[in-house]
C-alpha cells in the first residue's frame, strides 16, 4: 500500500500552532518540540493506515468518513478524512474540549 500525502487544512495548522505556543509558554521548548514530534508521527501513521483511526465522532457529528487518531503522550486528537489521493486533516484538538462544538466551527480560511 502506498502512503497518501497528509494535507492539513488551515484550521488544523492554526490548532497545531496554538498548541505549540501553549507548550512553549507552559512547558518550555522540550514540551513544544515533543508535541511537534508526535504530530509528525501521527501524520506518518495516518498516511499509511488512514483506516485505523476511530470513527466515533463521524457517527456523533454525522460526518461520514471522519476519523480521529490520538497523539501519544499529548492529550490531542487528529481529525481527518481519507480521500482517494490524500489524507485531509481537519482539526487537531485537545481531547477534553467539547469536540462536537469545536468541529462545527466554520473553517476560518
PDB file of N, CA and C in Angstrom:
ATOM      1  N   UNK A   1       0.839  -1.179   0.000  1.00  0.00           N
ATOM      2  CA  UNK A   1       0.000   0.000   0.000  1.00  0.00           C
ATOM      3  C   UNK A   1       0.887   1.247   0.000  1.00  0.00           C
ATOM      4  N   UNK A   2       0.519   2.224  -0.778  1.00  0.00           N
ATOM      5  CA  UNK A   2       1.278   3.464  -0.892  1.00  0.00           C
ATOM      6  C   UNK A   2       0.758   4.489   0.114  1.00  0.00           C
ATOM      7  N   UNK A   3       1.681   5.191   0.743  1.00  0.00           N
ATOM      8  CA  UNK A   3       1.289   6.251   1.664  1.00  0.00           C
ATOM      9  C   UNK A   3       0.653   7.392   0.885  1.00  0.00           C
ATOM     10  N   UNK A   4      -0.364   7.988   1.486  1.00  0.00           N
ATOM     11  CA  UNK A   4      -1.014   9.157   0.889  1.00  0.00           C
ATOM     12  C   UNK A   4      -0.427  10.411   1.527  1.00  0.00           C
ATOM     13  N   UNK A   5      -0.309  11.486   0.769  1.00  0.00           N
ATOM     14  CA  UNK A   5       0.132  12.739   1.383  1.00  0.00           C
ATOM     15  C   UNK A   5      -0.881  13.191   2.438  1.00  0.00           C
ATOM     16  N   UNK A   6      -0.381  13.726   3.525  1.00  0.00           N
ATOM     17  CA  UNK A   6      -1.232  14.273   4.578  1.00  0.00           C
ATOM     18  C   UNK A   6      -1.282  15.785   4.365  1.00  0.00           C
ATOM     19  N   UNK A   7      -2.506  16.295   4.186  1.00  0.00           N
ATOM     20  CA  UNK A   7      -2.687  17.711   3.872  1.00  0.00           C
ATOM     21  C   UNK A   7      -3.537  18.352   4.974  1.00  0.00           C
ATOM     22  N   UNK A   8      -2.889  19.085   5.893  1.00  0.00           N
ATOM     23  CA  UNK A   8      -3.673  19.755   6.935  1.00  0.00           C
ATOM     24  C   UNK A   8      -4.371  20.999   6.394  1.00  0.00           C
ATOM     25  N   UNK A   9      -5.620  21.159   6.771  1.00  0.00           N
ATOM     26  CA  UNK A   9      -6.350  22.378   6.434  1.00  0.00           C
ATOM     27  C   UNK A   9      -5.778  23.538   7.243  1.00  0.00           C
ATOM     28  N   UNK A  10      -6.102  24.735   6.830  1.00  0.00           N
ATOM     29  CA  UNK A  10      -5.594  25.926   7.519  1.00  0.00           C
ATOM     30  C   UNK A  10      -5.973  25.918   9.001  1.00  0.00           C
ATOM     31  N   UNK A  11      -7.193  25.472   9.316  1.00  0.00           N
ATOM     32  CA  UNK A  11      -7.616  25.434  10.723  1.00  0.00           C
ATOM     33  C   UNK A  11      -6.786  24.427  11.511  1.00  0.00           C
ATOM     34  N   UNK A  12      -6.426  23.319  10.914  1.00  0.00           N
ATOM     35  CA  UNK A  12      -5.576  22.333  11.598  1.00  0.00           C
ATOM     36  C   UNK A  12      -4.201  22.929  11.880  1.00  0.00           C
ATOM     37  N   UNK A  13      -3.677  23.688  10.933  1.00  0.00           N
ATOM     38  CA  UNK A  13      -2.382  24.351  11.138  1.00  0.00           C
ATOM     39  C   UNK A  13      -2.488  25.338  12.298  1.00  0.00           C
ATOM     40  N   UNK A  14      -3.591  26.077  12.360  1.00  0.00           N
ATOM     41  CA  UNK A  14      -3.796  27.022  13.467  1.00  0.00           C
ATOM     42  C   UNK A  14      -3.908  26.280  14.803  1.00  0.00           C
ATOM     43  N   UNK A  15      -4.598  25.137  14.794  1.00  0.00           N
ATOM     44  CA  UNK A  15      -4.706  24.331  16.015  1.00  0.00           C
ATOM     45  C   UNK A  15      -3.318  23.901  16.499  1.00  0.00           C
ATOM     46  N   UNK A  16      -2.499  23.425  15.575  1.00  0.00           N
ATOM     47  CA  UNK A  16      -1.147  22.968  15.914  1.00  0.00           C
ATOM     48  C   UNK A  16      -0.316  24.143  16.426  1.00  0.00           C
ATOM     49  N   UNK A  17      -0.386  25.266  15.744  1.00  0.00           N
ATOM     50  CA  UNK A  17       0.368  26.454  16.174  1.00  0.00           C
ATOM     51  C   UNK A  17      -0.041  26.898  17.580  1.00  0.00           C
ATOM     52  N   UNK A  18      -1.332  26.859  17.876  1.00  0.00           N
ATOM     53  CA  UNK A  18      -1.819  27.256  19.200  1.00  0.00           C
ATOM     54  C   UNK A  18      -1.309  26.297  20.274  1.00  0.00           C
ATOM     55  N   UNK A  19      -1.304  25.011  19.973  1.00  0.00           N
ATOM     56  CA  UNK A  19      -0.799  24.027  20.942  1.00  0.00           C
ATOM     57  C   UNK A  19       0.694  24.227  21.176  1.00  0.00           C
ATOM     58  N   UNK A  20       1.437  24.473  20.112  1.00  0.00           N
ATOM     59  CA  UNK A  20       2.881  24.713  20.250  1.00  0.00           C
ATOM     60  C   UNK A  20       3.120  25.949  21.114  1.00  0.00           C
ATOM     61  N   UNK A  21       2.371  27.012  20.878  1.00  0.00           N
ATOM     62  CA  UNK A  21       2.509  28.234  21.675  1.00  0.00           C
ATOM     63  C   UNK A  21       2.204  27.955  23.149  1.00  0.00           C
ATOM     64  N   UNK A  22       1.174  27.168  23.403  1.00  0.00           N
ATOM     65  CA  UNK A  22       0.841  26.801  24.779  1.00  0.00           C
ATOM     66  C   UNK A  22       1.989  26.037  25.425  1.00  0.00           C
ATOM     67  N   UNK A  23       2.496  25.028  24.730  1.00  0.00           N
ATOM     68  CA  UNK A  23       3.572  24.223  25.313  1.00  0.00           C
ATOM     69  C   UNK A  23       4.857  25.028  25.484  1.00  0.00           C
ATOM     70  N   UNK A  24       5.134  25.952  24.591  1.00  0.00           N
ATOM     71  CA  UNK A  24       6.308  26.815  24.756  1.00  0.00           C
ATOM     72  C   UNK A  24       6.183  27.658  26.022  1.00  0.00           C
ATOM     73  N   UNK A  25       4.985  28.189  26.247  1.00  0.00           N
ATOM     74  CA  UNK A  25       4.762  29.050  27.406  1.00  0.00           C
ATOM     75  C   UNK A  25       4.680  28.252  28.698  1.00  0.00           C
ATOM     76  N   UNK A  26       4.001  27.130  28.650  1.00  0.00           N
ATOM     77  CA  UNK A  26       3.714  26.369  29.861  1.00  0.00           C
ATOM     78  C   UNK A  26       4.788  25.328  30.191  1.00  0.00           C
ATOM     79  N   UNK A  27       5.366  24.700  29.176  1.00  0.00           N
ATOM     80  CA  UNK A  27       6.285  23.593  29.430  1.00  0.00           C
ATOM     81  C   UNK A  27       7.676  23.781  28.876  1.00  0.00           C
ATOM     82  N   UNK A  28       7.882  24.809  28.087  1.00  0.00           N
ATOM     83  CA  UNK A  28       9.201  25.072  27.530  1.00  0.00           C
ATOM     84  C   UNK A  28       9.421  24.427  26.186  1.00  0.00           C
ATOM     85  N   UNK A  29      10.615  24.641  25.669  1.00  0.00           N
ATOM     86  CA  UNK A  29      10.952  24.186  24.317  1.00  0.00           C
ATOM     87  C   UNK A  29      10.871  22.671  24.176  1.00  0.00           C
ATOM     88  N   UNK A  30      11.273  21.932  25.194  1.00  0.00           N
ATOM     89  CA  UNK A  30      11.253  20.463  25.098  1.00  0.00           C
ATOM     90  C   UNK A  30       9.818  19.951  24.915  1.00  0.00           C
ATOM     91  N   UNK A  31       8.878  20.534  25.643  1.00  0.00           N
ATOM     92  CA  UNK A  31       7.475  20.113  25.514  1.00  0.00           C
ATOM     93  C   UNK A  31       6.933  20.461  24.136  1.00  0.00           C
ATOM     94  N   UNK A  32       7.259  21.651  23.638  1.00  0.00           N
ATOM     95  CA  UNK A  32       6.786  22.067  22.320  1.00  0.00           C
ATOM     96  C   UNK A  32       7.385  21.189  21.227  1.00  0.00           C
ATOM     97  N   UNK A  33       8.685  20.917  21.323  1.00  0.00           N
ATOM     98  CA  UNK A  33       9.326  20.052  20.323  1.00  0.00           C
ATOM     99  C   UNK A  33       8.774  18.626  20.393  1.00  0.00           C
ATOM    100  N   UNK A  34       8.486  18.155  21.590  1.00  0.00           N
ATOM    101  CA  UNK A  34       7.872  16.833  21.733  1.00  0.00           C
ATOM    102  C   UNK A  34       6.511  16.772  21.072  1.00  0.00           C
ATOM    103  N   UNK A  35       5.745  17.845  21.225  1.00  0.00           N
ATOM    104  CA  UNK A  35       4.432  17.910  20.581  1.00  0.00           C
ATOM    105  C   UNK A  35       4.578  17.843  19.065  1.00  0.00           C
ATOM    106  N   UNK A  36       5.506  18.620  18.528  1.00  0.00           N
ATOM    107  CA  UNK A  36       5.750  18.597  17.073  1.00  0.00           C
ATOM    108  C   UNK A  36       6.116  17.183  16.618  1.00  0.00           C
ATOM    109  N   UNK A  37       6.967  16.515  17.377  1.00  0.00           N
ATOM    110  CA  UNK A  37       7.375  15.147  17.023  1.00  0.00           C
ATOM    111  C   UNK A  37       6.188  14.192  16.972  1.00  0.00           C
ATOM    112  N   UNK A  38       5.302  14.253  17.982  1.00  0.00           N
ATOM    113  CA  UNK A  38       4.182  13.310  17.980  1.00  0.00           C
ATOM    114  C   UNK A  38       3.150  13.648  16.903  1.00  0.00           C
ATOM    115  N   UNK A  39       3.009  14.930  16.564  1.00  0.00           N
ATOM    116  CA  UNK A  39       2.128  15.286  15.439  1.00  0.00           C
ATOM    117  C   UNK A  39       2.693  14.686  14.154  1.00  0.00           C
ATOM    118  N   UNK A  40       3.992  14.826  13.952  1.00  0.00           N
ATOM    119  CA  UNK A  40       4.620  14.250  12.755  1.00  0.00           C
ATOM    120  C   UNK A  40       4.465  12.734  12.729  1.00  0.00           C
ATOM    121  N   UNK A  41       4.622  12.081  13.877  1.00  0.00           N
ATOM    122  CA  UNK A  41       4.440  10.628  13.949  1.00  0.00           C
ATOM    123  C   UNK A  41       3.008  10.237  13.606  1.00  0.00           C
ATOM    124  N   UNK A  42       2.059  11.010  14.105  1.00  0.00           N
ATOM    125  CA  UNK A  42       0.653  10.733  13.789  1.00  0.00           C
ATOM    126  C   UNK A  42       0.385  10.889  12.300  1.00  0.00           C
ATOM    127  N   UNK A  43       0.956  11.925  11.686  1.00  0.00           N
ATOM    128  CA  UNK A  43       0.774  12.131  10.256  1.00  0.00           C
ATOM    129  C   UNK A  43       1.376  10.978   9.457  1.00  0.00           C
ATOM    130  N   UNK A  44       2.528  10.491   9.874  1.00  0.00           N
ATOM    131  CA  UNK A  44       3.146   9.346   9.198  1.00  0.00           C
ATOM    132  C   UNK A  44       2.233   8.120   9.322  1.00  0.00           C
ATOM    133  N   UNK A  45       1.684   7.926  10.504  1.00  0.00           N
ATOM    134  CA  UNK A  45       0.800   6.774  10.713  1.00  0.00           C
ATOM    135  C   UNK A  45      -0.450   6.865   9.842  1.00  0.00           C
ATOM    136  N   UNK A  46      -1.136   8.012   9.875  1.00  0.00           N
ATOM    137  CA  UNK A  46      -2.385   8.093   9.106  1.00  0.00           C
ATOM    138  C   UNK A  46      -2.126   8.130   7.603  1.00  0.00           C
ATOM    139  N   UNK A  47      -0.926   8.517   7.199  1.00  0.00           N
ATOM    140  CA  UNK A  47      -0.587   8.472   5.769  1.00  0.00           C
ATOM    141  C   UNK A  47      -0.585   7.042   5.264  1.00  0.00           C
ATOM    142  N   UNK A  48      -0.160   6.113   6.103  1.00  0.00           N
ATOM    143  CA  UNK A  48      -0.059   4.716   5.672  1.00  0.00           C
ATOM    144  C   UNK A  48      -1.234   3.858   6.129  1.00  0.00           C
ATOM    145  N   UNK A  49      -1.927   4.284   7.194  1.00  0.00           N
ATOM    146  CA  UNK A  49      -3.016   3.471   7.748  1.00  0.00           C
ATOM    147  C   UNK A  49      -4.205   4.353   8.129  1.00  0.00           C
ATOM    148  N   UNK A  50      -4.718   5.062   7.172  1.00  0.00           N
ATOM    149  CA  UNK A  50      -5.790   6.021   7.441  1.00  0.00           C
ATOM    150  C   UNK A  50      -7.041   5.369   8.020  1.00  0.00           C
ATOM    151  N   UNK A  51      -7.292   4.125   7.697  1.00  0.00           N
ATOM    152  CA  UNK A  51      -8.490   3.456   8.196  1.00  0.00           C
ATOM    153  C   UNK A  51      -8.378   3.030   9.657  1.00  0.00           C
ATOM    154  N   UNK A  52      -7.210   3.222  10.265  1.00  0.00           N
ATOM    155  CA  UNK A  52      -7.029   2.769  11.640  1.00  0.00           C
ATOM    156  C   UNK A  52      -7.578   3.752  12.674  1.00  0.00           C
ATOM    157  N   UNK A  53      -7.910   4.960  12.263  1.00  0.00           N
ATOM    158  CA  UNK A  53      -8.462   5.935  13.202  1.00  0.00           C
ATOM    159  C   UNK A  53      -9.877   5.586  13.618  1.00  0.00           C
ATOM    160  N   UNK A  54     -10.279   6.129  14.747  1.00  0.00           N
ATOM    161  CA  UNK A  54     -11.613   5.864  15.283  1.00  0.00           C
ATOM    162  C   UNK A  54     -12.679   6.655  14.524  1.00  0.00           C
ATOM    163  N   UNK A  55     -13.793   5.987  14.163  1.00  0.00           N
ATOM    164  CA  UNK A  55     -14.901   6.695  13.501  1.00  0.00           C
ATOM    165  C   UNK A  55     -15.930   7.253  14.496  1.00  0.00           C
ATOM    166  N   UNK A  56     -15.610   7.241  15.785  1.00  0.00           N
ATOM    167  CA  UNK A  56     -16.567   7.635  16.821  1.00  0.00           C
ATOM    168  C   UNK A  56     -17.252   8.965  16.520  1.00  0.00           C
ATOM    169  N   UNK A  57     -16.510   9.987  16.225  1.00  0.00           N
ATOM    170  CA  UNK A  57     -17.103  11.299  16.013  1.00  0.00           C
ATOM    171  C   UNK A  57     -17.814  11.410  14.666  1.00  0.00           C
ATOM    172  N   UNK A  58     -17.508  10.544  13.730  1.00  0.00           N
ATOM    173  CA  UNK A  58     -18.227  10.535  12.453  1.00  0.00           C
ATOM    174  C   UNK A  58     -19.707  10.273  12.705  1.00  0.00           C
ATOM    175  N   UNK A  59     -19.975   9.327  13.588  1.00  0.00           N
ATOM    176  CA  UNK A  59     -21.360   8.999  13.916  1.00  0.00           C
ATOM    177  C   UNK A  59     -21.999  10.118  14.734  1.00  0.00           C
ATOM    178  N   UNK A  60     -21.250  10.601  15.726  1.00  0.00           N
ATOM    179  CA  UNK A  60     -21.769  11.636  16.616  1.00  0.00           C
ATOM    180  C   UNK A  60     -22.081  12.937  15.875  1.00  0.00           C
ATOM    181  N   UNK A  61     -21.240  13.286  14.902  1.00  0.00           N
ATOM    182  CA  UNK A  61     -21.374  14.559  14.182  1.00  0.00           C
ATOM    183  C   UNK A  61     -22.028  14.423  12.816  1.00  0.00           C
ATOM    184  N   UNK A  62     -22.370  13.194  12.434  1.00  0.00           N
ATOM    185  CA  UNK A  62     -22.937  12.922  11.122  1.00  0.00           C
ATOM    186  C   UNK A  62     -22.012  13.434  10.009  1.00  0.00           C
ATOM    187  N   UNK A  63     -20.727  13.096  10.142  1.00  0.00           N
ATOM    188  CA  UNK A  63     -19.714  13.450   9.146  1.00  0.00           C
ATOM    189  C   UNK A  63     -19.096  12.151   8.624  1.00  0.00           C
ATOM    190  N   UNK A  64     -19.708  11.534   7.621  1.00  0.00           N
ATOM    191  CA  UNK A  64     -19.207  10.260   7.114  1.00  0.00           C
ATOM    192  C   UNK A  64     -17.733  10.353   6.718  1.00  0.00           C
ATOM    193  N   UNK A  65     -16.976   9.363   7.135  1.00  0.00           N
ATOM    194  CA  UNK A  65     -15.569   9.288   6.779  1.00  0.00           C
ATOM    195  C   UNK A  65     -14.639   9.968   7.768  1.00  0.00           C
ATOM    196  N   UNK A  66     -15.182  10.753   8.695  1.00  0.00           N
ATOM    197  CA  UNK A  66     -14.336  11.422   9.678  1.00  0.00           C
ATOM    198  C   UNK A  66     -13.754  10.394  10.635  1.00  0.00           C
ATOM    199  N   UNK A  67     -12.452  10.496  10.864  1.00  0.00           N
ATOM    200  CA  UNK A  67     -11.769   9.620  11.813  1.00  0.00           C
ATOM    201  C   UNK A  67     -10.900  10.470  12.722  1.00  0.00           C
ATOM    202  N   UNK A  68     -10.526   9.893  13.854  1.00  0.00           N
ATOM    203  CA  UNK A  68      -9.607  10.589  14.752  1.00  0.00           C
ATOM    204  C   UNK A  68      -8.502   9.636  15.175  1.00  0.00           C
ATOM    205  N   UNK A  69      -7.336  10.219  15.392  1.00  0.00           N
ATOM    206  CA  UNK A  69      -6.173   9.459  15.834  1.00  0.00           C
ATOM    207  C   UNK A  69      -5.552  10.202  17.006  1.00  0.00           C
ATOM    208  N   UNK A  70      -5.351   9.503  18.149  1.00  0.00           N
ATOM    209  CA  UNK A  70      -4.782  10.184  19.319  1.00  0.00           C
ATOM    210  C   UNK A  70      -3.270  10.368  19.193  1.00  0.00           C
ATOM    211  N   UNK A  71      -2.793  11.483  19.724  1.00  0.00           N
ATOM    212  CA  UNK A  71      -1.355  11.701  19.790  1.00  0.00           C
ATOM    213  C   UNK A  71      -0.824  10.981  21.027  1.00  0.00           C
ATOM    214  N   UNK A  72       0.302  10.313  20.871  1.00  0.00           N
ATOM    215  CA  UNK A  72       0.887   9.647  22.026  1.00  0.00           C
ATOM    216  C   UNK A  72       1.448  10.690  22.977  1.00  0.00           C
ATOM    217  N   UNK A  73       1.237  10.500  24.242  1.00  0.00           N
ATOM    218  CA  UNK A  73       1.677  11.306  25.395  1.00  0.00           C
ATOM    219  C   UNK A  73       1.137  12.730  25.449  1.00  0.00           C
ATOM    220  N   UNK A  74       0.445  13.192  24.463  1.00  0.00           N
ATOM    221  CA  UNK A  74      -0.200  14.505  24.496  1.00  0.00           C
ATOM    222  C   UNK A  74      -1.699  14.277  24.335  1.00  0.00           C
ATOM    223  N   UNK A  75      -2.530  15.041  25.054  1.00  0.00           N
ATOM    224  CA  UNK A  75      -3.981  14.781  25.048  1.00  0.00           C
ATOM    225  C   UNK A  75      -4.714  15.399  23.853  1.00  0.00           C
ATOM    226  N   UNK A  76      -4.210  15.174  22.666  1.00  0.00           N
ATOM    227  CA  UNK A  76      -4.791  15.745  21.455  1.00  0.00           C
ATOM    228  C   UNK A  76      -5.230  14.642  20.503  1.00  0.00           C
ATOM    229  N   UNK A  77      -6.199  14.987  19.663  1.00  0.00           N
ATOM    230  CA  UNK A  77      -6.687  14.093  18.622  1.00  0.00           C
ATOM    231  C   UNK A  77      -6.537  14.777  17.268  1.00  0.00           C
ATOM    232  N   UNK A  78      -6.116  14.006  16.278  1.00  0.00           N
ATOM    233  CA  UNK A  78      -6.052  14.481  14.893  1.00  0.00           C
ATOM    234  C   UNK A  78      -7.336  14.009  14.217  1.00  0.00           C
ATOM    235  N   UNK A  79      -8.099  14.950  13.683  1.00  0.00           N
ATOM    236  CA  UNK A  79      -9.334  14.631  12.973  1.00  0.00           C
ATOM    237  C   UNK A  79      -9.090  14.751  11.482  1.00  0.00           C
ATOM    238  N   UNK A  80      -9.467  13.712  10.750  1.00  0.00           N
ATOM    239  CA  UNK A  80      -9.144  13.677   9.323  1.00  0.00           C
ATOM    240  C   UNK A  80     -10.154  12.842   8.550  1.00  0.00           C
ATOM    241  N   UNK A  81     -10.130  13.028   7.231  1.00  0.00           N
ATOM    242  CA  UNK A  81     -10.920  12.224   6.299  1.00  0.00           C
ATOM    243  C   UNK A  81      -9.961  11.723   5.222  1.00  0.00           C
ATOM    244  N   UNK A  82      -9.939  10.432   5.017  1.00  0.00           N
ATOM    245  CA  UNK A  82      -9.096   9.855   3.967  1.00  0.00           C
ATOM    246  C   UNK A  82      -9.791  10.037   2.621  1.00  0.00           C
ATOM    247  N   UNK A  83      -9.117  10.713   1.723  1.00  0.00           N
ATOM    248  CA  UNK A  83      -9.601  10.901   0.358  1.00  0.00           C
ATOM    249  C   UNK A  83      -8.884   9.894  -0.545  1.00  0.00           C
ATOM    250  N   UNK A  84      -9.267   9.827  -1.806  1.00  0.00           N
ATOM    251  CA  UNK A  84      -8.594   8.904  -2.729  1.00  0.00           C
ATOM    252  C   UNK A  84      -7.122   9.234  -2.906  1.00  0.00           C
ATOM    253  N   UNK A  85      -6.803  10.519  -2.943  1.00  0.00           N
ATOM    254  CA  UNK A  85      -5.439  10.931  -3.271  1.00  0.00           C
ATOM    255  C   UNK A  85      -4.634  11.448  -2.088  1.00  0.00           C
ATOM    256  N   UNK A  86      -5.297  11.738  -0.950  1.00  0.00           N
ATOM    257  CA  UNK A  86      -4.584  12.301   0.192  1.00  0.00           C
ATOM    258  C   UNK A  86      -5.398  12.109   1.472  1.00  0.00           C
ATOM    259  N   UNK A  87      -4.784  12.459   2.590  1.00  0.00           N
ATOM    260  CA  UNK A  87      -5.482  12.468   3.873  1.00  0.00           C
ATOM    261  C   UNK A  87      -5.719  13.930   4.235  1.00  0.00           C
ATOM    262  N   UNK A  88      -6.979  14.293   4.376  1.00  0.00           N
ATOM    263  CA  UNK A  88      -7.409  15.663   4.633  1.00  0.00           C
ATOM    264  C   UNK A  88      -7.553  15.853   6.152  1.00  0.00           C
ATOM    265  N   UNK A  89      -6.602  16.552   6.779  1.00  0.00           N
ATOM    266  CA  UNK A  89      -6.636  16.780   8.222  1.00  0.00           C
ATOM    267  C   UNK A  89      -7.464  18.027   8.497  1.00  0.00           C
ATOM    268  N   UNK A  90      -8.555  17.840   9.226  1.00  0.00           N
ATOM    269  CA  UNK A  90      -9.470  18.932   9.503  1.00  0.00           C
ATOM    270  C   UNK A  90      -9.061  19.733  10.725  1.00  0.00           C
ATOM    271  N   UNK A  91      -8.806  19.038  11.835  1.00  0.00           N
ATOM    272  CA  UNK A  91      -8.503  19.711  13.101  1.00  0.00           C
ATOM    273  C   UNK A  91      -7.512  18.878  13.897  1.00  0.00           C
ATOM    274  N   UNK A  92      -6.839  19.532  14.849  1.00  0.00           N
ATOM    275  CA  UNK A  92      -6.015  18.867  15.859  1.00  0.00           C
ATOM    276  C   UNK A  92      -6.449  19.496  17.180  1.00  0.00           C
ATOM    277  N   UNK A  93      -7.277  18.757  17.942  1.00  0.00           N
ATOM    278  CA  UNK A  93      -7.933  19.328  19.116  1.00  0.00           C
ATOM    279  C   UNK A  93      -7.580  18.587  20.397  1.00  0.00           C
ATOM    280  N   UNK A  94      -7.552  19.340  21.485  1.00  0.00           N
ATOM    281  CA  UNK A  94      -7.357  18.755  22.810  1.00  0.00           C
ATOM    282  C   UNK A  94      -8.542  17.846  23.095  1.00  0.00           C
ATOM    283  N   UNK A  95      -8.287  16.675  23.611  1.00  0.00           N
ATOM    284  CA  UNK A  95      -9.332  15.687  23.843  1.00  0.00           C
ATOM    285  C   UNK A  95     -10.355  16.066  24.890  1.00  0.00           C
ATOM    286  N   UNK A  96     -10.064  17.057  25.720  1.00  0.00           N
ATOM    287  CA  UNK A  96     -11.016  17.472  26.756  1.00  0.00           C
ATOM    288  C   UNK A  96     -11.906  18.627  26.313  1.00  0.00           C
ATOM    289  N   UNK A  97     -11.760  19.046  25.107  1.00  0.00           N
ATOM    290  CA  UNK A  97     -12.647  20.097  24.586  1.00  0.00           C
ATOM    291  C   UNK A  97     -13.999  19.480  24.249  1.00  0.00           C
ATOM    292  N   UNK A  98     -14.959  20.329  24.025  1.00  0.00           N
ATOM    293  CA  UNK A  98     -16.257  19.890  23.538  1.00  0.00           C
ATOM    294  C   UNK A  98     -16.074  19.650  22.035  1.00  0.00           C
ATOM    295  N   UNK A  99     -15.685  18.444  21.691  1.00  0.00           N
ATOM    296  CA  UNK A  99     -15.312  18.123  20.309  1.00  0.00           C
ATOM    297  C   UNK A  99     -16.435  18.461  19.325  1.00  0.00           C
ATOM    298  N   UNK A 100     -17.674  18.055  19.573  1.00  0.00           N
ATOM    299  CA  UNK A 100     -18.722  18.410  18.602  1.00  0.00           C
ATOM    300  C   UNK A 100     -18.829  19.914  18.359  1.00  0.00           C
ATOM    301  N   UNK A 101     -18.713  20.713  19.416  1.00  0.00           N
ATOM    302  CA  UNK A 101     -18.794  22.166  19.244  1.00  0.00           C
ATOM    303  C   UNK A 101     -17.610  22.678  18.428  1.00  0.00           C
ATOM    304  N   UNK A 102     -16.403  22.233  18.731  1.00  0.00           N
ATOM    305  CA  UNK A 102     -15.213  22.708  18.032  1.00  0.00           C
ATOM    306  C   UNK A 102     -15.180  22.249  16.578  1.00  0.00           C
ATOM    307  N   UNK A 103     -15.692  21.061  16.306  1.00  0.00           N
ATOM    308  CA  UNK A 103     -15.682  20.548  14.931  1.00  0.00           C
ATOM    309  C   UNK A 103     -16.684  21.286  14.057  1.00  0.00           C
ATOM    310  N   UNK A 104     -17.702  21.854  14.654  1.00  0.00           N
ATOM    311  CA  UNK A 104     -18.720  22.536  13.864  1.00  0.00           C
ATOM    312  C   UNK A 104     -18.429  24.005  13.669  1.00  0.00           C
ATOM    313  N   UNK A 105     -17.340  24.504  14.252  1.00  0.00           N
ATOM    314  CA  UNK A 105     -16.965  25.901  13.997  1.00  0.00           C
ATOM    315  C   UNK A 105     -16.581  26.029  12.542  1.00  0.00           C
ATOM    316  N   UNK A 106     -16.953  27.107  11.889  1.00  0.00           N
ATOM    317  CA  UNK A 106     -16.584  27.264  10.473  1.00  0.00           C
ATOM    318  C   UNK A 106     -15.072  27.372  10.317  1.00  0.00           C
ATOM    319  N   UNK A 107     -14.597  26.826   9.235  1.00  0.00           N
ATOM    320  CA  UNK A 107     -13.161  26.923   8.895  1.00  0.00           C
ATOM    321  C   UNK A 107     -12.882  28.358   8.518  1.00  0.00           C
ATOM    322  N   UNK A 108     -11.969  28.988   9.232  1.00  0.00           N
ATOM    323  CA  UNK A 108     -11.685  30.410   9.033  1.00  0.00           C
ATOM    324  C   UNK A 108     -10.529  30.591   8.068  1.00  0.00           C
ATOM    325  N   UNK A 109     -10.679  30.117   6.866  1.00  0.00           N
ATOM    326  CA  UNK A 109      -9.594  30.225   5.885  1.00  0.00           C
ATOM    327  C   UNK A 109      -9.605  31.558   5.199  1.00  0.00           C
TER     328      UNK A 109
END
